């Protein structure tokens, strides 16, 4: 049950039908992703993907745990540099000309802020699975790189960073201590990716870490 009917016996799921996958989790706790393996180029670019998190039921020392999936979109009918009006837009799945960029399906300022409290240990689970790679950057903190593609990195091998490149198909889990109160950006460092349709102002793959007073 690998979900790749072109090369193995999983069935294609026709429109209006469903199929229950059954499988045993053999991986250790960590962050993974799922996505369509039928007409991948079209279905993935239309958004048929998501995060798949294997939790550790015994974990006690992490106070906040956030999953952030980055996606890019090519919306039809937007003139570059023009404000995006609310509405419904068609998507062009085979275009490389992306004009909207999202974290968990939303562009700043509609992205969801991440609340933290002083002294929290915070985990961010970062993933992307389409065309672009996203160097994700935190302000006001350094993070320890804890897991790569769901695999635990040994304590001695962990490195501190404040930007980590999340390539297509990768997940990275990072940990940091909330020890610097304020409101801090967390964003992709590719400049076009923090714009909405190439308009002025902050948009796209940008959210905030917000300390509770
Ligand atoms: Cu990016």
JSON list of C-alpha atoms and ligand atoms in Angstrom, two decimals:
[
{"chain": "A", "resi": 1, "resn": "UNK", "atom": "CA", "xyz": [0.00, 0.00, 0.00]},
{"chain": "A", "resi": 2, "resn": "UNK", "atom": "CA", "xyz": [2.44, 2.60, -1.19]},
{"chain": "A", "resi": 3, "resn": "UNK", "atom": "CA", "xyz": [-0.12, 4.60, -3.16]},
{"chain": "A", "resi": 4, "resn": "UNK", "atom": "CA", "xyz": [1.78, 4.46, -6.46]},
{"chain": "A", "resi": 5, "resn": "UNK", "atom": "CA", "xyz": [-0.60, 2.53, -8.73]},
{"chain": "A", "resi": 6, "resn": "UNK", "atom": "CA", "xyz": [1.60, 3.05, -11.81]},
{"chain": "A", "resi": 7, "resn": "UNK", "atom": "CA", "xyz": [4.19, 0.63, -10.38]},
{"chain": "A", "resi": 8, "resn": "UNK", "atom": "CA", "xyz": [2.51, -1.43, -7.63]},
{"chain": "A", "resi": 9, "resn": "UNK", "atom": "CA", "xyz": [-0.93, -2.86, -6.85]},
{"chain": "A", "resi": 10, "resn": "UNK", "atom": "CA", "xyz": [-2.50, 0.06, -4.92]},
{"chain": "A", "resi": 11, "resn": "UNK", "atom": "CA", "xyz": [-5.76, 1.00, -6.67]},
{"chain": "A", "resi": 12, "resn": "UNK", "atom": "CA", "xyz": [-6.35, 4.37, -8.27]},
{"chain": "A", "resi": 13, "resn": "UNK", "atom": "CA", "xyz": [-9.00, 6.20, -6.25]},
{"chain": "A", "resi": 14, "resn": "UNK", "atom": "CA", "xyz": [-11.54, 7.44, -8.77]},
{"chain": "A", "resi": 15, "resn": "UNK", "atom": "CA", "xyz": [-13.50, 10.66, -8.16]},
{"chain": "A", "resi": 16, "resn": "UNK", "atom": "CA", "xyz": [-16.34, 9.99, -5.70]},
{"chain": "A", "resi": 17, "resn": "UNK", "atom": "CA", "xyz": [-14.70, 6.87, -4.26]},
{"chain": "A", "resi": 18, "resn": "UNK", "atom": "CA", "xyz": [-12.49, 6.29, -1.24]},
{"chain": "A", "resi": 19, "resn": "UNK", "atom": "CA", "xyz": [-9.90, 3.83, -0.12]},
{"chain": "A", "resi": 20, "resn": "UNK", "atom": "CA", "xyz": [-8.64, 3.08, 3.40]},
{"chain": "A", "resi": 21, "resn": "UNK", "atom": "CA", "xyz": [-4.90, 2.60, 3.64]},
{"chain": "A", "resi": 22, "resn": "UNK", "atom": "CA", "xyz": [-3.69, 0.30, 6.42]},
{"chain": "A", "resi": 23, "resn": "UNK", "atom": "CA", "xyz": [-0.07, 0.21, 7.37]},
{"chain": "A", "resi": 24, "resn": "UNK", "atom": "CA", "xyz": [2.13, -0.31, 10.40]},
{"chain": "A", "resi": 25, "resn": "UNK", "atom": "CA", "xyz": [4.18, 2.61, 11.66]},
{"chain": "A", "resi": 26, "resn": "UNK", "atom": "CA", "xyz": [7.76, 1.38, 11.89]},
{"chain": "A", "resi": 27, "resn": "UNK", "atom": "CA", "xyz": [9.40, 4.81, 11.96]},
{"chain": "A", "resi": 28, "resn": "UNK", "atom": "CA", "xyz": [10.50, 6.49, 15.17]},
{"chain": "A", "resi": 29, "resn": "UNK", "atom": "CA", "xyz": [8.64, 9.68, 16.19]},
{"chain": "A", "resi": 30, "resn": "UNK", "atom": "CA", "xyz": [9.19, 12.46, 13.66]},
{"chain": "A", "resi": 31, "resn": "UNK", "atom": "CA", "xyz": [7.79, 14.59, 10.87]},
{"chain": "A", "resi": 32, "resn": "UNK", "atom": "CA", "xyz": [6.86, 13.18, 7.48]},
{"chain": "A", "resi": 33, "resn": "UNK", "atom": "CA", "xyz": [4.60, 14.14, 4.58]},
{"chain": "A", "resi": 34, "resn": "UNK", "atom": "CA", "xyz": [2.07, 12.47, 2.34]},
{"chain": "A", "resi": 35, "resn": "UNK", "atom": "CA", "xyz": [1.09, 13.42, -1.19]},
{"chain": "A", "resi": 36, "resn": "UNK", "atom": "CA", "xyz": [-0.59, 12.11, -4.29]},
{"chain": "A", "resi": 37, "resn": "UNK", "atom": "CA", "xyz": [1.42, 9.77, -6.48]},
{"chain": "A", "resi": 38, "resn": "UNK", "atom": "CA", "xyz": [-1.08, 9.90, -9.36]},
{"chain": "A", "resi": 39, "resn": "UNK", "atom": "CA", "xyz": [-0.52, 12.72, -11.86]},
{"chain": "A", "resi": 40, "resn": "UNK", "atom": "CA", "xyz": [1.96, 14.06, -9.33]},
{"chain": "A", "resi": 41, "resn": "UNK", "atom": "CA", "xyz": [2.87, 17.21, -11.20]},
{"chain": "A", "resi": 42, "resn": "UNK", "atom": "CA", "xyz": [-0.75, 18.24, -11.41]},
{"chain": "A", "resi": 43, "resn": "UNK", "atom": "CA", "xyz": [-2.20, 16.94, -8.14]},
{"chain": "A", "resi": 44, "resn": "UNK", "atom": "CA", "xyz": [0.66, 18.06, -5.88]},
{"chain": "A", "resi": 45, "resn": "UNK", "atom": "CA", "xyz": [0.64, 21.51, -7.42]},
{"chain": "A", "resi": 46, "resn": "UNK", "atom": "CA", "xyz": [-3.10, 21.70, -6.81]},
{"chain": "A", "resi": 47, "resn": "UNK", "atom": "CA", "xyz": [-2.40, 21.01, -3.14]},
{"chain": "A", "resi": 48, "resn": "UNK", "atom": "CA", "xyz": [-3.03, 17.29, -2.59]},
{"chain": "A", "resi": 49, "resn": "UNK", "atom": "CA", "xyz": [-0.44, 16.84, 0.16]},
{"chain": "A", "resi": 50, "resn": "UNK", "atom": "CA", "xyz": [-0.02, 17.25, 3.88]},
{"chain": "A", "resi": 51, "resn": "UNK", "atom": "CA", "xyz": [2.06, 16.65, 6.97]},
{"chain": "A", "resi": 52, "resn": "UNK", "atom": "CA", "xyz": [2.23, 13.30, 8.71]},
{"chain": "A", "resi": 53, "resn": "UNK", "atom": "CA", "xyz": [3.48, 13.55, 12.27]},
{"chain": "A", "resi": 54, "resn": "UNK", "atom": "CA", "xyz": [4.46, 10.54, 14.37]},
{"chain": "A", "resi": 55, "resn": "UNK", "atom": "CA", "xyz": [4.25, 11.69, 17.98]},
{"chain": "A", "resi": 56, "resn": "UNK", "atom": "CA", "xyz": [6.27, 10.42, 20.91]},
{"chain": "A", "resi": 57, "resn": "UNK", "atom": "CA", "xyz": [3.69, 9.66, 23.63]},
{"chain": "A", "resi": 58, "resn": "UNK", "atom": "CA", "xyz": [6.40, 9.80, 26.31]},
{"chain": "A", "resi": 59, "resn": "UNK", "atom": "CA", "xyz": [7.79, 13.19, 25.39]},
{"chain": "A", "resi": 60, "resn": "UNK", "atom": "CA", "xyz": [7.59, 15.69, 28.25]},
{"chain": "A", "resi": 61, "resn": "UNK", "atom": "CA", "xyz": [10.09, 18.46, 27.62]},
{"chain": "A", "resi": 62, "resn": "UNK", "atom": "CA", "xyz": [8.59, 20.17, 24.55]},
{"chain": "A", "resi": 63, "resn": "UNK", "atom": "CA", "xyz": [6.00, 22.81, 25.41]},
{"chain": "A", "resi": 64, "resn": "UNK", "atom": "CA", "xyz": [4.96, 24.03, 21.95]},
{"chain": "A", "resi": 65, "resn": "UNK", "atom": "CA", "xyz": [5.00, 22.02, 18.75]},
{"chain": "A", "resi": 66, "resn": "UNK", "atom": "CA", "xyz": [4.13, 23.61, 15.41]},
{"chain": "A", "resi": 67, "resn": "UNK", "atom": "CA", "xyz": [3.97, 22.08, 11.93]},
{"chain": "A", "resi": 68, "resn": "UNK", "atom": "CA", "xyz": [4.58, 24.49, 9.04]},
{"chain": "A", "resi": 69, "resn": "UNK", "atom": "CA", "xyz": [4.20, 23.35, 5.43]},
{"chain": "A", "resi": 70, "resn": "UNK", "atom": "CA", "xyz": [5.29, 25.74, 2.72]},
{"chain": "A", "resi": 71, "resn": "UNK", "atom": "CA", "xyz": [3.55, 25.81, -0.66]},
{"chain": "A", "resi": 72, "resn": "UNK", "atom": "CA", "xyz": [3.66, 27.94, -3.81]},
{"chain": "A", "resi": 73, "resn": "UNK", "atom": "CA", "xyz": [0.82, 28.62, -6.17]},
{"chain": "A", "resi": 74, "resn": "UNK", "atom": "CA", "xyz": [0.24, 29.97, -9.63]},
{"chain": "A", "resi": 75, "resn": "UNK", "atom": "CA", "xyz": [-3.11, 31.74, -9.59]},
{"chain": "A", "resi": 76, "resn": "UNK", "atom": "CA", "xyz": [-4.65, 32.51, -12.96]},
{"chain": "A", "resi": 77, "resn": "UNK", "atom": "CA", "xyz": [-5.78, 36.00, -13.86]},
{"chain": "A", "resi": 78, "resn": "UNK", "atom": "CA", "xyz": [-3.61, 38.07, -11.51]},
{"chain": "A", "resi": 79, "resn": "UNK", "atom": "CA", "xyz": [-1.73, 40.96, -13.00]},
{"chain": "A", "resi": 80, "resn": "UNK", "atom": "CA", "xyz": [1.75, 41.08, -11.42]},
{"chain": "A", "resi": 81, "resn": "UNK", "atom": "CA", "xyz": [2.07, 43.84, -8.86]},
{"chain": "A", "resi": 82, "resn": "UNK", "atom": "CA", "xyz": [-1.69, 44.29, -8.44]},
{"chain": "A", "resi": 83, "resn": "UNK", "atom": "CA", "xyz": [-3.32, 43.80, -5.05]},
{"chain": "A", "resi": 84, "resn": "UNK", "atom": "CA", "xyz": [-5.03, 40.41, -4.76]},
{"chain": "A", "resi": 85, "resn": "UNK", "atom": "CA", "xyz": [-8.73, 40.87, -4.21]},
{"chain": "A", "resi": 86, "resn": "UNK", "atom": "CA", "xyz": [-10.59, 38.22, -2.19]},
{"chain": "A", "resi": 87, "resn": "UNK", "atom": "CA", "xyz": [-12.25, 35.71, -4.47]},
{"chain": "A", "resi": 88, "resn": "UNK", "atom": "CA", "xyz": [-11.86, 32.37, -6.14]},
{"chain": "A", "resi": 89, "resn": "UNK", "atom": "CA", "xyz": [-9.02, 31.83, -8.58]},
{"chain": "A", "resi": 90, "resn": "UNK", "atom": "CA", "xyz": [-8.11, 28.92, -10.77]},
{"chain": "A", "resi": 91, "resn": "UNK", "atom": "CA", "xyz": [-4.66, 27.39, -10.41]},
{"chain": "A", "resi": 92, "resn": "UNK", "atom": "CA", "xyz": [-2.19, 26.63, -13.17]},
{"chain": "A", "resi": 93, "resn": "UNK", "atom": "CA", "xyz": [-0.49, 23.43, -11.95]},
{"chain": "A", "resi": 94, "resn": "UNK", "atom": "CA", "xyz": [2.22, 23.33, -14.65]},
{"chain": "A", "resi": 95, "resn": "UNK", "atom": "CA", "xyz": [3.27, 26.95, -14.37]},
{"chain": "A", "resi": 96, "resn": "UNK", "atom": "CA", "xyz": [6.62, 27.81, -12.77]},
{"chain": "A", "resi": 97, "resn": "UNK", "atom": "CA", "xyz": [5.48, 31.40, -12.48]},
{"chain": "A", "resi": 98, "resn": "UNK", "atom": "CA", "xyz": [4.33, 31.43, -8.87]},
{"chain": "A", "resi": 99, "resn": "UNK", "atom": "CA", "xyz": [2.54, 34.48, -7.55]},
{"chain": "A", "resi": 100, "resn": "UNK", "atom": "CA", "xyz": [1.30, 33.36, -4.11]},
{"chain": "A", "resi": 101, "resn": "UNK", "atom": "CA", "xyz": [3.26, 31.66, -1.34]},
{"chain": "A", "resi": 102, "resn": "UNK", "atom": "CA", "xyz": [1.76, 30.07, 1.75]},
{"chain": "A", "resi": 103, "resn": "UNK", "atom": "CA", "xyz": [2.52, 28.52, 5.12]},
{"chain": "A", "resi": 104, "resn": "UNK", "atom": "CA", "xyz": [-0.17, 25.97, 5.99]},
{"chain": "A", "resi": 105, "resn": "UNK", "atom": "CA", "xyz": [-2.27, 27.29, 3.12]},
{"chain": "A", "resi": 106, "resn": "UNK", "atom": "CA", "xyz": [-2.22, 30.96, 4.11]},
{"chain": "A", "resi": 107, "resn": "UNK", "atom": "CA", "xyz": [-0.24, 34.00, 3.06]},
{"chain": "A", "resi": 108, "resn": "UNK", "atom": "CA", "xyz": [0.78, 36.74, 5.47]},
{"chain": "A", "resi": 109, "resn": "UNK", "atom": "CA", "xyz": [-1.05, 38.62, 7.00]},
{"chain": "A", "resi": 110, "resn": "UNK", "atom": "CA", "xyz": [-3.52, 35.71, 7.13]},
{"chain": "A", "resi": 111, "resn": "UNK", "atom": "CA", "xyz": [-0.94, 33.17, 8.38]},
{"chain": "A", "resi": 112, "resn": "UNK", "atom": "CA", "xyz": [-1.44, 31.86, 11.92]},
{"chain": "A", "resi": 113, "resn": "UNK", "atom": "CA", "xyz": [0.90, 33.38, 14.53]},
{"chain": "A", "resi": 114, "resn": "UNK", "atom": "CA", "xyz": [2.69, 30.96, 16.88]},
{"chain": "A", "resi": 115, "resn": "UNK", "atom": "CA", "xyz": [2.10, 31.77, 20.55]},
{"chain": "A", "resi": 116, "resn": "UNK", "atom": "CA", "xyz": [4.90, 30.94, 23.01]},
{"chain": "A", "resi": 117, "resn": "UNK", "atom": "CA", "xyz": [5.57, 31.59, 26.67]},
{"chain": "A", "resi": 118, "resn": "UNK", "atom": "CA", "xyz": [8.88, 32.54, 28.23]},
{"chain": "A", "resi": 119, "resn": "UNK", "atom": "CA", "xyz": [11.02, 29.44, 28.97]},
{"chain": "A", "resi": 120, "resn": "UNK", "atom": "CA", "xyz": [9.03, 27.23, 26.60]},
{"chain": "A", "resi": 121, "resn": "UNK", "atom": "CA", "xyz": [10.92, 24.66, 24.58]},
{"chain": "A", "resi": 122, "resn": "UNK", "atom": "CA", "xyz": [9.46, 25.10, 21.09]},
{"chain": "A", "resi": 123, "resn": "UNK", "atom": "CA", "xyz": [9.62, 22.67, 18.19]},
{"chain": "A", "resi": 124, "resn": "UNK", "atom": "CA", "xyz": [9.01, 23.76, 14.61]},
{"chain": "A", "resi": 125, "resn": "UNK", "atom": "CA", "xyz": [8.39, 20.99, 12.08]},
{"chain": "A", "resi": 126, "resn": "UNK", "atom": "CA", "xyz": [9.17, 22.34, 8.61]},
{"chain": "A", "resi": 127, "resn": "UNK", "atom": "CA", "xyz": [8.33, 20.70, 5.32]},
{"chain": "A", "resi": 128, "resn": "UNK", "atom": "CA", "xyz": [7.74, 21.35, 1.65]},
{"chain": "A", "resi": 129, "resn": "UNK", "atom": "CA", "xyz": [7.02, 19.06, -1.27]},
{"chain": "A", "resi": 130, "resn": "UNK", "atom": "CA", "xyz": [6.44, 20.98, -4.50]},
{"chain": "A", "resi": 131, "resn": "UNK", "atom": "CA", "xyz": [8.94, 22.82, -6.77]},
{"chain": "A", "resi": 132, "resn": "UNK", "atom": "CA", "xyz": [10.86, 25.36, -4.74]},
{"chain": "A", "resi": 133, "resn": "UNK", "atom": "CA", "xyz": [13.18, 25.12, -1.74]},
{"chain": "A", "resi": 134, "resn": "UNK", "atom": "CA", "xyz": [12.63, 27.46, 1.16]},
{"chain": "A", "resi": 135, "resn": "UNK", "atom": "CA", "xyz": [15.35, 28.76, 3.50]},
{"chain": "A", "resi": 136, "resn": "UNK", "atom": "CA", "xyz": [13.28, 29.30, 6.63]},
{"chain": "A", "resi": 137, "resn": "UNK", "atom": "CA", "xyz": [14.60, 31.90, 9.04]},
{"chain": "A", "resi": 138, "resn": "UNK", "atom": "CA", "xyz": [13.80, 32.85, 12.62]},
{"chain": "A", "resi": 139, "resn": "UNK", "atom": "CA", "xyz": [14.40, 36.22, 14.24]},
{"chain": "A", "resi": 140, "resn": "UNK", "atom": "CA", "xyz": [15.56, 36.73, 17.84]},
{"chain": "A", "resi": 141, "resn": "UNK", "atom": "CA", "xyz": [16.58, 33.10, 18.44]},
{"chain": "A", "resi": 142, "resn": "UNK", "atom": "CA", "xyz": [18.90, 30.34, 17.29]},
{"chain": "A", "resi": 143, "resn": "UNK", "atom": "CA", "xyz": [17.52, 26.86, 16.86]},
{"chain": "A", "resi": 144, "resn": "UNK", "atom": "CA", "xyz": [19.03, 23.40, 17.21]},
{"chain": "A", "resi": 145, "resn": "UNK", "atom": "CA", "xyz": [18.47, 21.08, 14.26]},
{"chain": "A", "resi": 146, "resn": "UNK", "atom": "CA", "xyz": [16.87, 18.03, 15.89]},
{"chain": "A", "resi": 147, "resn": "UNK", "atom": "CA", "xyz": [15.57, 15.78, 13.10]},
{"chain": "A", "resi": 148, "resn": "UNK", "atom": "CA", "xyz": [16.13, 15.36, 9.37]},
{"chain": "A", "resi": 149, "resn": "UNK", "atom": "CA", "xyz": [13.33, 13.73, 7.35]},
{"chain": "A", "resi": 150, "resn": "UNK", "atom": "CA", "xyz": [11.97, 12.30, 10.60]},
{"chain": "A", "resi": 151, "resn": "UNK", "atom": "CA", "xyz": [15.31, 10.87, 11.73]},
{"chain": "A", "resi": 152, "resn": "UNK", "atom": "CA", "xyz": [16.69, 11.92, 15.09]},
{"chain": "A", "resi": 153, "resn": "UNK", "atom": "CA", "xyz": [20.07, 13.67, 14.95]},
{"chain": "A", "resi": 154, "resn": "UNK", "atom": "CA", "xyz": [22.39, 12.57, 17.78]},
{"chain": "A", "resi": 155, "resn": "UNK", "atom": "CA", "xyz": [22.92, 15.21, 20.47]},
{"chain": "A", "resi": 156, "resn": "UNK", "atom": "CA", "xyz": [26.61, 15.63, 19.58]},
{"chain": "A", "resi": 157, "resn": "UNK", "atom": "CA", "xyz": [25.84, 16.20, 15.91]},
{"chain": "A", "resi": 158, "resn": "UNK", "atom": "CA", "xyz": [23.16, 18.87, 16.29]},
{"chain": "A", "resi": 159, "resn": "UNK", "atom": "CA", "xyz": [24.04, 22.33, 15.09]},
{"chain": "A", "resi": 160, "resn": "UNK", "atom": "CA", "xyz": [22.68, 25.76, 15.90]},
{"chain": "A", "resi": 161, "resn": "UNK", "atom": "CA", "xyz": [21.29, 27.77, 13.00]},
{"chain": "A", "resi": 162, "resn": "UNK", "atom": "CA", "xyz": [18.81, 30.54, 12.39]},
{"chain": "A", "resi": 163, "resn": "UNK", "atom": "CA", "xyz": [18.07, 29.68, 8.74]},
{"chain": "A", "resi": 164, "resn": "UNK", "atom": "CA", "xyz": [17.55, 26.18, 7.41]},
{"chain": "A", "resi": 165, "resn": "UNK", "atom": "CA", "xyz": [17.01, 25.24, 3.79]},
{"chain": "A", "resi": 166, "resn": "UNK", "atom": "CA", "xyz": [13.91, 23.09, 3.46]},
{"chain": "A", "resi": 167, "resn": "UNK", "atom": "CA", "xyz": [14.24, 21.47, 0.05]},
{"chain": "A", "resi": 168, "resn": "UNK", "atom": "CA", "xyz": [11.35, 19.91, -1.86]},
{"chain": "A", "resi": 169, "resn": "UNK", "atom": "CA", "xyz": [10.53, 16.61, -0.18]},
{"chain": "A", "resi": 170, "resn": "UNK", "atom": "CA", "xyz": [12.44, 17.34, 3.03]},
{"chain": "A", "resi": 171, "resn": "UNK", "atom": "CA", "xyz": [11.30, 17.80, 6.59]},
{"chain": "A", "resi": 172, "resn": "UNK", "atom": "CA", "xyz": [13.42, 19.37, 9.31]},
{"chain": "A", "resi": 173, "resn": "UNK", "atom": "CA", "xyz": [12.52, 19.57, 12.98]},
{"chain": "A", "resi": 174, "resn": "UNK", "atom": "CA", "xyz": [14.18, 22.36, 14.93]},
{"chain": "A", "resi": 175, "resn": "UNK", "atom": "CA", "xyz": [14.08, 23.19, 18.65]},
{"chain": "A", "resi": 176, "resn": "UNK", "atom": "CA", "xyz": [14.66, 26.42, 20.49]},
{"chain": "A", "resi": 177, "resn": "UNK", "atom": "CA", "xyz": [14.21, 27.90, 23.93]},
{"chain": "A", "resi": 178, "resn": "UNK", "atom": "CA", "xyz": [11.86, 30.85, 24.12]},
{"chain": "A", "resi": 179, "resn": "UNK", "atom": "CA", "xyz": [14.11, 33.27, 26.01]},
{"chain": "A", "resi": 180, "resn": "UNK", "atom": "CA", "xyz": [13.71, 36.55, 24.15]},
{"chain": "A", "resi": 181, "resn": "UNK", "atom": "CA", "xyz": [10.26, 38.09, 24.65]},
{"chain": "A", "resi": 182, "resn": "UNK", "atom": "CA", "xyz": [8.70, 40.04, 21.82]},
{"chain": "A", "resi": 183, "resn": "UNK", "atom": "CA", "xyz": [7.08, 39.53, 18.46]},
{"chain": "A", "resi": 184, "resn": "UNK", "atom": "CA", "xyz": [9.51, 37.86, 16.06]},
{"chain": "A", "resi": 185, "resn": "UNK", "atom": "CA", "xyz": [9.21, 37.08, 12.36]},
{"chain": "A", "resi": 186, "resn": "UNK", "atom": "CA", "xyz": [9.59, 33.56, 11.04]},
{"chain": "A", "resi": 187, "resn": "UNK", "atom": "CA", "xyz": [9.77, 33.53, 7.26]},
{"chain": "A", "resi": 188, "resn": "UNK", "atom": "CA", "xyz": [11.23, 32.20, 4.03]},
{"chain": "A", "resi": 189, "resn": "UNK", "atom": "CA", "xyz": [14.39, 34.09, 3.10]},
{"chain": "A", "resi": 190, "resn": "UNK", "atom": "CA", "xyz": [13.79, 34.08, -0.65]},
{"chain": "A", "resi": 191, "resn": "UNK", "atom": "CA", "xyz": [12.60, 37.63, -1.12]},
{"chain": "A", "resi": 192, "resn": "UNK", "atom": "CA", "xyz": [9.92, 36.90, -3.73]},
{"chain": "A", "resi": 193, "resn": "UNK", "atom": "CA", "xyz": [8.39, 34.37, -1.35]},
{"chain": "A", "resi": 194, "resn": "UNK", "atom": "CA", "xyz": [7.45, 37.04, 1.20]},
{"chain": "A", "resi": 195, "resn": "UNK", "atom": "CA", "xyz": [5.29, 38.96, -1.26]},
{"chain": "A", "resi": 196, "resn": "UNK", "atom": "CA", "xyz": [1.70, 38.52, -2.36]},
{"chain": "A", "resi": 197, "resn": "UNK", "atom": "CA", "xyz": [1.63, 38.72, -6.14]},
{"chain": "A", "resi": 198, "resn": "UNK", "atom": "CA", "xyz": [4.75, 40.95, -6.11]},
{"chain": "A", "resi": 199, "resn": "UNK", "atom": "CA", "xyz": [2.99, 43.83, -4.38]},
{"chain": "A", "resi": 200, "resn": "UNK", "atom": "CA", "xyz": [4.69, 46.09, -1.84]},
{"chain": "A", "resi": 201, "resn": "UNK", "atom": "CA", "xyz": [4.58, 45.16, 1.82]},
{"chain": "A", "resi": 202, "resn": "UNK", "atom": "CA", "xyz": [5.04, 41.87, 3.64]},
{"chain": "A", "resi": 203, "resn": "UNK", "atom": "CA", "xyz": [3.17, 38.81, 2.46]},
{"chain": "A", "resi": 204, "resn": "UNK", "atom": "CA", "xyz": [3.62, 35.19, 1.52]},
{"chain": "A", "resi": 205, "resn": "UNK", "atom": "CA", "xyz": [5.63, 32.77, 3.64]},
{"chain": "A", "resi": 206, "resn": "UNK", "atom": "CA", "xyz": [5.81, 34.91, 6.73]},
{"chain": "A", "resi": 207, "resn": "UNK", "atom": "CA", "xyz": [4.41, 34.40, 10.19]},
{"chain": "A", "resi": 208, "resn": "UNK", "atom": "CA", "xyz": [5.29, 35.48, 13.73]},
{"chain": "A", "resi": 209, "resn": "UNK", "atom": "CA", "xyz": [6.35, 34.07, 17.03]},
{"chain": "A", "resi": 210, "resn": "UNK", "atom": "CA", "xyz": [4.33, 35.91, 19.66]},
{"chain": "A", "resi": 211, "resn": "UNK", "atom": "CA", "xyz": [5.24, 35.84, 23.35]},
{"chain": "A", "resi": 212, "resn": "UNK", "atom": "CA", "xyz": [2.28, 35.84, 25.70]},
{"chain": "A", "resi": 213, "resn": "UNK", "atom": "CA", "xyz": [2.56, 38.73, 28.16]},
{"chain": "B", "resi": 1, "resn": "LIG", "atom": "CU1", "xyz": [10.54, 30.27, -0.08]}
]
